[in-house]
PDB file of C-alpha atoms in Angstrom:
ATOM      1  CA  MET J   1       0.000   0.000   0.000  1.00 47.00           C
ATOM      2  CA  MET J   2       1.237   3.490  -0.796  1.00 64.00           C
ATOM      3  CA  ALA J   3       1.994   5.807   2.118  1.00 78.00           C
ATOM      4  CA  PHE J   4      -0.419   8.627   2.911  1.00 86.00           C
ATOM      5  CA  VAL J   5       2.558  11.016   3.018  1.00 89.00           C
ATOM      6  CA  VAL J   6       4.662  11.493  -0.095  1.00 88.00           C
ATOM      7  CA  SER J   7       8.058  13.094  -0.628  1.00 89.00           C
ATOM      8  CA  ASN J   8       8.613  16.738  -1.505  1.00 91.00           C
ATOM      9  CA  ASP J   9       9.874  15.551  -4.889  1.00 90.00           C
ATOM     10  CA  ASP J  10       6.462  13.956  -5.520  1.00 88.00           C
ATOM     11  CA  VAL J  11       4.762  17.247  -4.645  1.00 88.00           C
ATOM     12  CA  LYS J  12       7.037  19.154  -7.026  1.00 88.00           C
ATOM     13  CA  ASN J  13       6.281  16.652  -9.801  1.00 86.00           C
ATOM     14  CA  PHE J  14       2.488  16.979  -9.451  1.00 86.00           C
ATOM     15  CA  LEU J  15       1.177  17.719 -12.989  1.00 81.00           C
ATOM     16  CA  LYS J  16       4.643  18.876 -14.037  1.00 81.00           C
ATOM     17  CA  SER J  17       4.659  19.773 -17.757  1.00 77.00           C
ATOM     18  CA  PRO J  18       1.575  17.669 -18.596  1.00 82.00           C
ATOM     19  CA  SER J  19       1.837  16.076 -22.015  1.00 84.00           C
ATOM     20  CA  MET J  20      -0.922  14.417 -24.054  1.00 89.00           C
ATOM     21  CA  ASN J  21       1.120  12.030 -26.199  1.00 92.00           C
ATOM     22  CA  ASP J  22       0.015   9.576 -28.880  1.00 95.00           C
ATOM     23  CA  GLN J  23      -3.304  11.241 -29.784  1.00 96.00           C
ATOM     24  CA  GLU J  24      -5.221   9.720 -32.691  1.00 97.00           C
ATOM     25  CA  GLY J  25      -8.685  10.394 -34.011  1.00 98.00           C
ATOM     26  CA  ILE J  26     -11.025  12.686 -35.946  1.00 98.00           C
ATOM     27  CA  GLY J  27     -10.629  16.454 -36.068  1.00 96.00           C
ATOM     28  CA  PHE J  28     -13.444  18.505 -37.587  1.00 96.00           C
ATOM     29  CA  ALA J  29     -14.916  21.948 -38.162  1.00 96.00           C
ATOM     30  CA  TYR J  30     -18.359  23.287 -39.040  1.00 97.00           C
ATOM     31  CA  ALA J  31     -20.053  26.656 -39.434  1.00 97.00           C
ATOM     32  CA  THR J  32     -22.600  27.658 -36.815  1.00 98.00           C
ATOM     33  CA  ASP J  33     -24.781  30.631 -35.893  1.00 98.00           C
ATOM     34  CA  PRO J  34     -22.399  33.544 -35.174  1.00 98.00           C
ATOM     35  CA  ALA J  35     -24.615  35.263 -32.592  1.00 98.00           C
ATOM     36  CA  THR J  36     -25.082  32.081 -30.565  1.00 97.00           C
ATOM     37  CA  LEU J  37     -21.391  31.241 -30.559  1.00 98.00           C
ATOM     38  CA  ALA J  38     -20.323  34.810 -29.746  1.00 98.00           C
ATOM     39  CA  SER J  39     -22.684  34.876 -26.753  1.00 97.00           C
ATOM     40  CA  LEU J  40     -20.752  31.980 -25.176  1.00 98.00           C
ATOM     41  CA  ILE J  41     -17.349  33.695 -25.268  1.00 98.00           C
ATOM     42  CA  PRO J  42     -16.533  35.539 -22.013  1.00 97.00           C
ATOM     43  CA  ALA J  43     -14.900  38.984 -22.219  1.00 96.00           C
ATOM     44  CA  PRO J  44     -12.231  40.066 -22.900  1.00 97.00           C
ATOM     45  CA  LEU J  45     -12.001  37.272 -25.496  1.00 98.00           C
ATOM     46  CA  LYS J  46     -13.638  37.907 -28.873  1.00 98.00           C
ATOM     47  CA  LEU J  47     -14.866  35.430 -31.461  1.00 98.00           C
ATOM     48  CA  VAL J  48     -12.763  35.356 -34.631  1.00 96.00           C
ATOM     49  CA  ALA J  49     -15.022  33.252 -36.868  1.00 95.00           C
ATOM     50  CA  PRO J  50     -18.463  31.568 -36.574  1.00 97.00           C
ATOM     51  CA  VAL J  51     -16.843  28.140 -36.670  1.00 96.00           C
ATOM     52  CA  VAL J  52     -16.969  25.307 -34.154  1.00 97.00           C
ATOM     53  CA  CYS J  53     -13.869  23.131 -34.176  1.00 96.00           C
ATOM     54  CA  GLY J  54     -13.442  19.879 -32.345  1.00 97.00           C
ATOM     55  CA  TYR J  55     -12.097  16.384 -32.166  1.00 98.00           C
ATOM     56  CA  VAL J  56     -12.708  12.900 -30.849  1.00 98.00           C
ATOM     57  CA  VAL J  57      -9.397  11.239 -30.043  1.00 98.00           C
ATOM     58  CA  HIS J  58      -7.801   8.373 -28.202  1.00 98.00           C
ATOM     59  CA  MET J  59      -5.217   9.757 -25.762  1.00 96.00           C
ATOM     60  CA  GLY J  60      -2.766   6.901 -25.821  1.00 94.00           C
ATOM     61  CA  LYS J  61       0.017   8.062 -23.523  1.00 94.00           C
ATOM     62  CA  PRO J  62      -0.851  10.981 -21.235  1.00 91.00           C
ATOM     63  CA  THR J  63       1.768  11.733 -18.588  1.00 88.00           C
ATOM     64  CA  PHE J  64      -0.791  12.022 -15.775  1.00 89.00           C
ATOM     65  CA  GLY J  65      -2.672   8.713 -15.923  1.00 90.00           C
ATOM     66  CA  GLY J  66      -3.944   5.909 -18.119  1.00 94.00           C
ATOM     67  CA  PRO J  67      -5.216   6.186 -21.703  1.00 96.00           C
ATOM     68  CA  TYR J  68      -8.683   7.576 -22.393  1.00 97.00           C
ATOM     69  CA  LEU J  69     -11.010   8.860 -25.118  1.00 98.00           C
ATOM     70  CA  GLU J  70     -11.731  12.594 -25.319  1.00 98.00           C
ATOM     71  CA  GLN J  71     -14.218  14.763 -27.196  1.00 98.00           C
ATOM     72  CA  SER J  72     -13.752  18.524 -27.499  1.00 98.00           C
ATOM     73  CA  LEU J  73     -15.543  21.519 -28.982  1.00 98.00           C
ATOM     74  CA  PHE J  74     -13.784  24.873 -29.209  1.00 98.00           C
ATOM     75  CA  ALA J  75     -14.005  28.286 -30.863  1.00 98.00           C
ATOM     76  CA  LEU J  76     -11.268  30.399 -32.431  1.00 96.00           C
ATOM     77  CA  VAL J  77     -10.882  33.639 -30.475  1.00 98.00           C
ATOM     78  CA  SER J  78      -8.584  36.618 -29.971  1.00 98.00           C
ATOM     79  CA  TYR J  79      -7.376  38.419 -26.863  1.00 97.00           C
ATOM     80  CA  LYS J  80      -7.280  42.220 -27.275  1.00 94.00           C
ATOM     81  CA  ASP J  81      -6.378  41.697 -30.933  1.00 90.00           C
ATOM     82  CA  LYS J  82      -2.873  40.692 -29.769  1.00 90.00           C
ATOM     83  CA  MET J  83      -3.110  36.927 -29.423  1.00 95.00           C
ATOM     84  CA  MET J  84      -5.203  34.264 -31.130  1.00 96.00           C
ATOM     85  CA  GLY J  85      -6.028  30.757 -30.002  1.00 96.00           C
ATOM     86  CA  ALA J  86      -8.646  28.201 -29.046  1.00 97.00           C
ATOM     87  CA  TYR J  87     -11.349  28.681 -26.422  1.00 98.00           C
ATOM     88  CA  PRO J  88     -12.723  25.252 -25.385  1.00 97.00           C
ATOM     89  CA  LEU J  89     -16.449  25.090 -24.695  1.00 97.00           C
ATOM     90  CA  THR J  90     -16.637  21.482 -23.532  1.00 97.00           C
ATOM     91  CA  LEU J  91     -14.505  18.369 -23.223  1.00 98.00           C
ATOM     92  CA  LEU J  92     -15.962  14.975 -22.341  1.00 98.00           C
ATOM     93  CA  LEU J  93     -13.772  12.017 -21.353  1.00 98.00           C
ATOM     94  CA  HIS J  94     -14.249   8.260 -21.073  1.00 98.00           C
ATOM     95  CA  GLY J  95     -11.997   5.305 -20.336  1.00 97.00           C
ATOM     96  CA  PRO J  96      -9.443   4.075 -17.800  1.00 96.00           C
ATOM     97  CA  GLY J  97      -7.613   7.399 -17.436  1.00 95.00           C
ATOM     98  CA  ALA J  98     -10.663   9.640 -17.803  1.00 96.00           C
ATOM     99  CA  GLU J  99     -10.963  10.595 -14.127  1.00 95.00           C
ATOM    100  CA  SER J 100      -7.277  11.556 -14.008  1.00 94.00           C
ATOM    101  CA  GLY J 101      -7.739  13.523 -17.230  1.00 93.00           C
ATOM    102  CA  VAL J 102     -10.702  15.454 -15.799  1.00 95.00           C
ATOM    103  CA  ILE J 103      -8.837  16.293 -12.598  1.00 93.00           C
ATOM    104  CA  ALA J 104      -5.640  17.259 -14.407  1.00 91.00           C
ATOM    105  CA  GLY J 105      -7.526  19.470 -16.845  1.00 92.00           C
ATOM    106  CA  ARG J 106     -10.245  21.054 -14.731  1.00 93.00           C
ATOM    107  CA  GLU J 107      -8.434  21.512 -11.429  1.00 90.00           C
ATOM    108  CA  GLY J 108      -4.940  21.859 -12.895  1.00 88.00           C
ATOM    109  CA  ALA J 109      -5.474  24.096 -15.917  1.00 91.00           C
ATOM    110  CA  GLY J 110      -9.057  25.431 -15.804  1.00 93.00           C
ATOM    111  CA  ILE J 111     -10.191  23.296 -18.753  1.00 95.00           C
ATOM    112  CA  PRO J 112     -13.953  22.552 -19.017  1.00 97.00           C
ATOM    113  CA  LYS J 113     -13.885  18.769 -18.560  1.00 97.00           C
ATOM    114  CA  LYS J 114     -16.489  16.237 -17.447  1.00 98.00           C
ATOM    115  CA  LEU J 115     -16.941  12.468 -17.642  1.00 98.00           C
ATOM    116  CA  ALA J 116     -18.982  10.962 -20.476  1.00 98.00           C
ATOM    117  CA  ASP J 117     -21.060   7.788 -20.147  1.00 97.00           C
ATOM    118  CA  ALA J 118     -19.375   6.364 -23.235  1.00 98.00           C
ATOM    119  CA  ILE J 119     -17.262   7.439 -26.204  1.00 98.00           C
ATOM    120  CA  GLU J 120     -16.737   5.188 -29.203  1.00 98.00           C
ATOM    121  CA  LEU J 121     -14.137   5.818 -31.912  1.00 98.00           C
ATOM    122  CA  ARG J 122     -13.641   3.417 -34.822  1.00 98.00           C
ATOM    123  CA  ARG J 123     -11.374   3.580 -37.886  1.00 97.00           C
ATOM    124  CA  THR J 124     -11.790   1.531 -41.066  1.00 93.00           C
ATOM    125  CA  ASP J 125      -9.649   1.593 -44.206  1.00 93.00           C
ATOM    126  CA  ASP J 126     -11.035   4.838 -45.633  1.00 96.00           C
ATOM    127  CA  GLY J 127     -13.377   6.077 -42.941  1.00 98.00           C
ATOM    128  CA  ALA J 128     -14.003   6.555 -39.254  1.00 98.00           C
ATOM    129  CA  TYR J 129     -16.860   7.448 -36.950  1.00 98.00           C
ATOM    130  CA  ALA J 130     -17.345   8.423 -33.341  1.00 98.00           C
ATOM    131  CA  THR J 131     -20.235   8.737 -30.913  1.00 98.00           C
ATOM    132  CA  VAL J 132     -20.419  10.457 -27.526  1.00 98.00           C
ATOM    133  CA  ASP J 133     -23.086   9.445 -24.980  1.00 98.00           C
ATOM    134  CA  ARG J 134     -24.026  11.119 -21.735  1.00 97.00           C
ATOM    135  CA  HIS J 135     -27.048  10.846 -19.434  1.00 94.00           C
ATOM    136  CA  GLY J 136     -28.645   8.217 -21.657  1.00 93.00           C
ATOM    137  CA  LYS J 137     -28.467  10.220 -24.870  1.00 97.00           C
ATOM    138  CA  THR J 138     -26.103  10.344 -27.838  1.00 98.00           C
ATOM    139  CA  LEU J 139     -24.824  13.923 -27.849  1.00 98.00           C
ATOM    140  CA  MET J 140     -22.729  13.717 -30.974  1.00 98.00           C
ATOM    141  CA  LYS J 141     -22.264  11.555 -34.042  1.00 98.00           C
ATOM    142  CA  VAL J 142     -19.351  12.386 -36.312  1.00 98.00           C
ATOM    143  CA  SER J 143     -17.966  10.554 -39.328  1.00 98.00           C
ATOM    144  CA  TRP J 144     -14.977  11.077 -41.611  1.00 98.00           C
ATOM    145  CA  ASP J 145     -14.493   9.690 -45.100  1.00 98.00           C
ATOM    146  CA  ALA J 146     -11.039  10.040 -46.628  1.00 97.00           C
ATOM    147  CA  GLY J 147     -10.920  12.285 -49.670  1.00 96.00           C
ATOM    148  CA  GLU J 148     -12.040  15.827 -50.409  1.00 94.00           C
ATOM    149  CA  LEU J 149     -12.990  18.271 -47.661  1.00 95.00           C
ATOM    150  CA  ASN J 150     -16.499  19.714 -47.633  1.00 96.00           C
ATOM    151  CA  ASP J 151     -14.890  23.166 -47.919  1.00 95.00           C
ATOM    152  CA  PRO J 152     -11.173  23.040 -48.891  1.00 89.00           C
ATOM    153  CA  SER J 153     -10.532  26.601 -47.622  1.00 84.00           C
ATOM    154  CA  ILE J 154     -10.811  25.372 -44.007  1.00 79.00           C
ATOM    155  CA  MET J 155      -7.314  23.855 -44.207  1.00 70.00           C
ATOM    156  CA  LYS J 156      -5.808  27.357 -44.231  1.00 66.00           C
ATOM    157  CA  GLN J 157      -6.830  27.784 -40.584  1.00 63.00           C
ATOM    158  CA  PHE J 158      -5.179  24.550 -39.507  1.00 59.00           C
ATOM    159  CA  ALA J 159      -2.112  24.444 -41.739  1.00 52.00           C
ATOM    160  CA  GLY J 160       0.200  25.550 -38.899  1.00 52.00           C
ATOM    161  CA  GLN J 161      -1.107  23.071 -36.324  1.00 56.00           C
ATOM    162  CA  LEU J 162      -1.257  20.141 -38.755  1.00 61.00           C
ATOM    163  CA  ALA J 163       2.088  20.625 -40.504  1.00 69.00           C
ATOM    164  CA  LEU J 164       3.555  17.146 -40.742  1.00 78.00           C
ATOM    165  CA  GLY J 165       6.799  16.479 -38.888  1.00 78.00           C
ATOM    166  CA  LYS J 166       7.165  20.067 -37.692  1.00 84.00           C
ATOM    167  CA  GLU J 167       6.533  21.287 -34.155  1.00 88.00           C
ATOM    168  CA  ALA J 168       3.728  23.834 -33.976  1.00 89.00           C
ATOM    169  CA  GLU J 169       2.752  26.149 -31.136  1.00 91.00           C
ATOM    170  CA  MET J 170      -0.828  27.017 -30.266  1.00 93.00           C
ATOM    171  CA  ASN J 171      -2.537  29.083 -27.574  1.00 96.00           C
ATOM    172  CA  SER J 172      -5.529  27.841 -25.603  1.00 97.00           C
ATOM    173  CA  PHE J 173      -7.499  30.228 -23.395  1.00 98.00           C
ATOM    174  CA  PHE J 174      -8.963  29.092 -20.065  1.00 97.00           C
ATOM    175  CA  TYR J 175     -10.547  30.727 -17.026  1.00 97.00           C
ATOM    176  CA  LYS J 176      -9.196  29.616 -13.657  1.00 96.00           C
ATOM    177  CA  TYR J 177     -10.978  30.363 -10.393  1.00 96.00           C
ATOM    178  CA  ASP J 178     -11.070  29.630  -6.673  1.00 94.00           C
ATOM    179  CA  ILE J 179     -14.054  28.193  -4.789  1.00 93.00           C
ATOM    180  CA  ASP J 180     -14.334  29.530  -1.236  1.00 93.00           C
ATOM    181  CA  GLN J 181     -16.912  29.311   1.549  1.00 92.00           C
ATOM    182  CA  HIS J 182     -18.766  32.009   3.444  1.00 90.00           C
ATOM    183  CA  ASP J 183     -19.104  31.684   7.218  1.00 90.00           C
ATOM    184  CA  ASP J 184     -22.539  30.082   6.763  1.00 91.00           C
ATOM    185  CA  GLY J 185     -21.043  27.305   4.610  1.00 86.00           C
ATOM    186  CA  THR J 186     -22.317  28.507   1.226  1.00 88.00           C
ATOM    187  CA  ASN J 187     -19.826  28.495  -1.626  1.00 90.00           C
ATOM    188  CA  HIS J 188     -18.812  31.277  -3.952  1.00 92.00           C
ATOM    189  CA  PHE J 189     -16.358  31.895  -6.778  1.00 93.00           C
ATOM    190  CA  GLU J 190     -13.506  34.360  -6.548  1.00 95.00           C
ATOM    191  CA  ASN J 191     -10.170  35.213  -8.153  1.00 96.00           C
ATOM    192  CA  VAL J 192     -11.404  34.404 -11.670  1.00 97.00           C
ATOM    193  CA  GLN J 193      -8.496  34.799 -14.075  1.00 97.00           C
ATOM    194  CA  LEU J 194      -8.068  34.480 -17.815  1.00 98.00           C
ATOM    195  CA  VAL J 195      -4.941  32.517 -18.713  1.00 97.00           C
ATOM    196  CA  ALA J 196      -3.365  31.395 -21.965  1.00 97.00           C
ATOM    197  CA  THR J 197      -1.742  27.979 -22.002  1.00 95.00           C
ATOM    198  CA  GLN J 198       0.801  27.488 -24.735  1.00 94.00           C
ATOM    199  CA  LEU J 199       1.090  24.035 -26.291  1.00 93.00           C
ATOM    200  CA  ARG J 200       3.861  22.652 -28.440  1.00 93.00           C
ATOM    201  CA  SER J 201       2.638  19.789 -30.639  1.00 93.00           C
ATOM    202  CA  LEU J 202       4.135  17.451 -33.215  1.00 93.00           C
ATOM    203  CA  CYS J 203       1.746  15.969 -35.782  1.00 93.00           C
ATOM    204  CA  ASP J 204       2.944  13.033 -37.882  1.00 94.00           C
ATOM    205  CA  GLN J 205      -0.246  11.977 -39.723  1.00 94.00           C
ATOM    206  CA  VAL J 206      -3.049  13.970 -41.379  1.00 93.00           C
ATOM    207  CA  GLU J 207      -5.645  12.527 -43.768  1.00 95.00           C
ATOM    208  CA  PRO J 208      -8.240  15.108 -44.898  1.00 94.00           C
ATOM    209  CA  GLY J 209     -11.772  14.068 -45.737  1.00 96.00           C
ATOM    210  CA  HIS J 210     -15.510  14.646 -45.763  1.00 97.00           C
ATOM    211  CA  LEU J 211     -17.409  15.445 -42.554  1.00 98.00           C
ATOM    212  CA  ASP J 212     -20.888  14.326 -41.488  1.00 98.00           C
ATOM    213  CA  ILE J 213     -21.947  15.432 -38.014  1.00 98.00           C
ATOM    214  CA  GLU J 214     -24.995  15.532 -35.721  1.00 98.00           C
ATOM    215  CA  MET J 215     -25.243  17.465 -32.451  1.00 98.00           C
ATOM    216  CA  HIS J 216     -27.809  16.885 -29.679  1.00 98.00           C
ATOM    217  CA  SER J 217     -28.400  18.068 -26.119  1.00 97.00           C
ATOM    218  CA  THR J 218     -29.210  17.140 -22.566  1.00 95.00           C
ATOM    219  CA  PRO J 219     -29.923  19.763 -19.873  1.00 92.00           C
ATOM    220  CA  ASP J 220     -26.330  19.301 -18.664  1.00 95.00           C
ATOM    221  CA  ASP J 221     -24.714  19.262 -22.105  1.00 97.00           C
ATOM    222  CA  PRO J 222     -26.424  21.621 -24.579  1.00 96.00           C
ATOM    223  CA  LEU J 223     -24.251  20.722 -27.555  1.00 97.00           C
ATOM    224  CA  GLY J 224     -27.273  20.921 -29.846  1.00 97.00           C
ATOM    225  CA  GLU J 225     -27.405  24.697 -29.326  1.00 97.00           C
ATOM    226  CA  LEU J 226     -24.289  24.895 -31.496  1.00 97.00           C
ATOM    227  CA  LYS J 227     -26.214  24.129 -34.664  1.00 97.00           C
ATOM    228  CA  VAL J 228     -24.485  22.641 -37.686  1.00 98.00           C
ATOM    229  CA  LEU J 229     -25.188  25.134 -40.481  1.00 98.00           C
ATOM    230  CA  LYS J 230     -22.472  23.841 -42.819  1.00 97.00           C
ATOM    231  CA  PRO J 231     -19.944  21.020 -42.356  1.00 97.00           C
ATOM    232  CA  LEU J 232     -16.512  22.332 -43.385  1.00 96.00           C
ATOM    233  CA  GLY J 233     -14.378  19.218 -43.244  1.00 96.00           C
ATOM    234  CA  ALA J 234     -12.631  16.620 -41.147  1.00 96.00           C
ATOM    235  CA  ALA J 235      -9.313  14.829 -40.899  1.00 95.00           C
ATOM    236  CA  TRP J 236      -7.956  11.682 -39.327  1.00 96.00           C
ATOM    237  CA  PHE J 237      -4.783  12.721 -37.525  1.00 95.00           C
ATOM    238  CA  HIS J 238      -2.121  11.463 -35.153  1.00 96.00           C
ATOM    239  CA  MET J 239      -0.349  13.779 -32.713  1.00 94.00           C
ATOM    240  CA  ASP J 240       2.881  12.268 -31.466  1.00 94.00           C
ATOM    241  CA  THR J 241       3.339  14.798 -28.637  1.00 92.00           C
ATOM    242  CA  SER J 242       1.437  17.786 -27.277  1.00 92.00           C
ATOM    243  CA  VAL J 243       3.053  19.477 -24.275  1.00 90.00           C
ATOM    244  CA  MET J 244       1.729  22.340 -22.133  1.00 89.00           C
ATOM    245  CA  PHE J 245       5.007  24.230 -21.762  1.00 90.00           C
ATOM    246  CA  ASN J 246       3.978  27.721 -20.616  1.00 92.00           C
ATOM    247  CA  THR J 247       1.045  29.528 -18.973  1.00 93.00           C
ATOM    248  CA  LEU J 248       0.460  33.276 -19.249  1.00 96.00           C
ATOM    249  CA  LYS J 249      -1.756  35.103 -16.733  1.00 96.00           C
ATOM    250  CA  LEU J 250      -3.627  37.678 -18.809  1.00 97.00           C
ATOM    251  CA  ASP J 251      -6.495  39.263 -16.848  1.00 96.00           C
ATOM    252  CA  THR J 252      -8.569  39.162 -13.674  1.00 97.00           C
ATOM    253  CA  VAL J 253     -12.266  39.253 -14.590  1.00 97.00           C
ATOM    254  CA  ASP J 254     -15.587  39.785 -12.798  1.00 97.00           C
ATOM    255  CA  ALA J 255     -16.780  36.491 -11.288  1.00 96.00           C
ATOM    256  CA  ASP J 256     -20.475  37.475 -11.463  1.00 96.00           C
ATOM    257  CA  VAL J 257     -20.193  38.216 -15.186  1.00 97.00           C
ATOM    258  CA  THR J 258     -17.933  35.335 -16.179  1.00 97.00           C
ATOM    259  CA  MET J 259     -18.969  32.297 -14.107  1.00 96.00           C
ATOM    260  CA  PRO J 260     -22.450  31.908 -15.701  1.00 95.00           C
ATOM    261  CA  LYS J 261     -20.641  31.109 -18.968  1.00 96.00           C
ATOM    262  CA  LEU J 262     -18.296  28.573 -17.360  1.00 96.00           C
ATOM    263  CA  LEU J 263     -20.376  26.283 -15.142  1.00 94.00           C
ATOM    264  CA  THR J 264     -22.091  24.046 -17.716  1.00 94.00           C
ATOM    265  CA  GLY J 265     -18.800  22.923 -19.204  1.00 96.00           C
ATOM    266  CA  ARG J 266     -17.451  21.914 -15.794  1.00 96.00           C
ATOM    267  CA  TYR J 267     -20.356  20.823 -13.583  1.00 94.00           C
ATOM    268  CA  ASP J 268     -23.823  19.321 -14.010  1.00 94.00           C
ATOM    269  CA  ARG J 269     -26.933  21.255 -13.027  1.00 90.00           C
ATOM    270  CA  GLY J 270     -27.332  19.298  -9.797  1.00 86.00           C
ATOM    271  CA  PHE J 271     -24.554  21.466  -8.347  1.00 85.00           C
ATOM    272  CA  PHE J 272     -26.677  24.608  -8.667  1.00 82.00           C
ATOM    273  CA  ASN J 273     -30.273  23.446  -9.302  1.00 76.00           C
ATOM    274  CA  GLN J 274     -31.577  21.369  -6.419  1.00 68.00           C
ATOM    275  CA  LYS J 275     -34.669  20.318  -8.417  1.00 68.00           C
ATOM    276  CA  ASP J 276     -32.354  18.394 -10.752  1.00 59.00           C
ATOM    277  CA  THR J 277     -32.208  14.926  -9.244  1.00 60.00           C
ATOM    278  CA  THR J 278     -31.356  11.583 -10.839  1.00 61.00           C
ATOM    279  CA  TYR J 279     -32.299   8.222  -9.352  1.00 56.00           C
ATOM    280  CA  ILE J 280     -30.538   5.097 -10.548  1.00 58.00           C
ATOM    281  CA  ILE J 281     -31.853   1.737  -9.345  1.00 58.00           C
TER     282      ILE J 281
END
């Protein structure tokens, strides 16, 4: 049995330079309603394009736990017109290392992560598909068929990140916060900060293709609100390494203004709506 007390070296190594190695799966992009997407982006970030990007991947060798499957949806945003990057809206995880992945992402980096009921990802010779289930409903169905993109111009936005055999750097924006208690035991959010995490990634496989995608919702996961107006394309890719190597603290923001846009991606409604109760027998 492991000791309850660890060494100082173990403490120093906690989530040290987390790396998501050996990623493989489907990356995709589609056009959505610009007003809806813009309304989800907390200030001071600004939406760059009315496009939802995402992926369903197998994380084969994370440095903070076992392998797992992960689904993500993110928007392309800018910070004060000085820095561009990805703003994740939701990430759902499933598999042996999923709990470690949620803790490492949500508590360690401010990433909106939750556990899925199930994620399935399958590759055939010239195609692949994935499904994501949560609370008894299939939230997303996505398929890729090798060949021509739905809209070839979409590759211009990803050329830097998907350059084969060449390390690429990308910014991801997250909001970190503290949860504290009042004297009466009620909880509140404070010290809400916008940070930019810089990732250095090495991609060694990219196969463009055609995208088909469906989005659906539950009260805890309103993915269907991000309507698919036009599929833009998909690719089967393999990321050999993806390392979080630097974090920039950008701004302190108003908790009352910002937290309403953050909770759904991180916690189910039972945390803040006591009428939301699930019974499993």
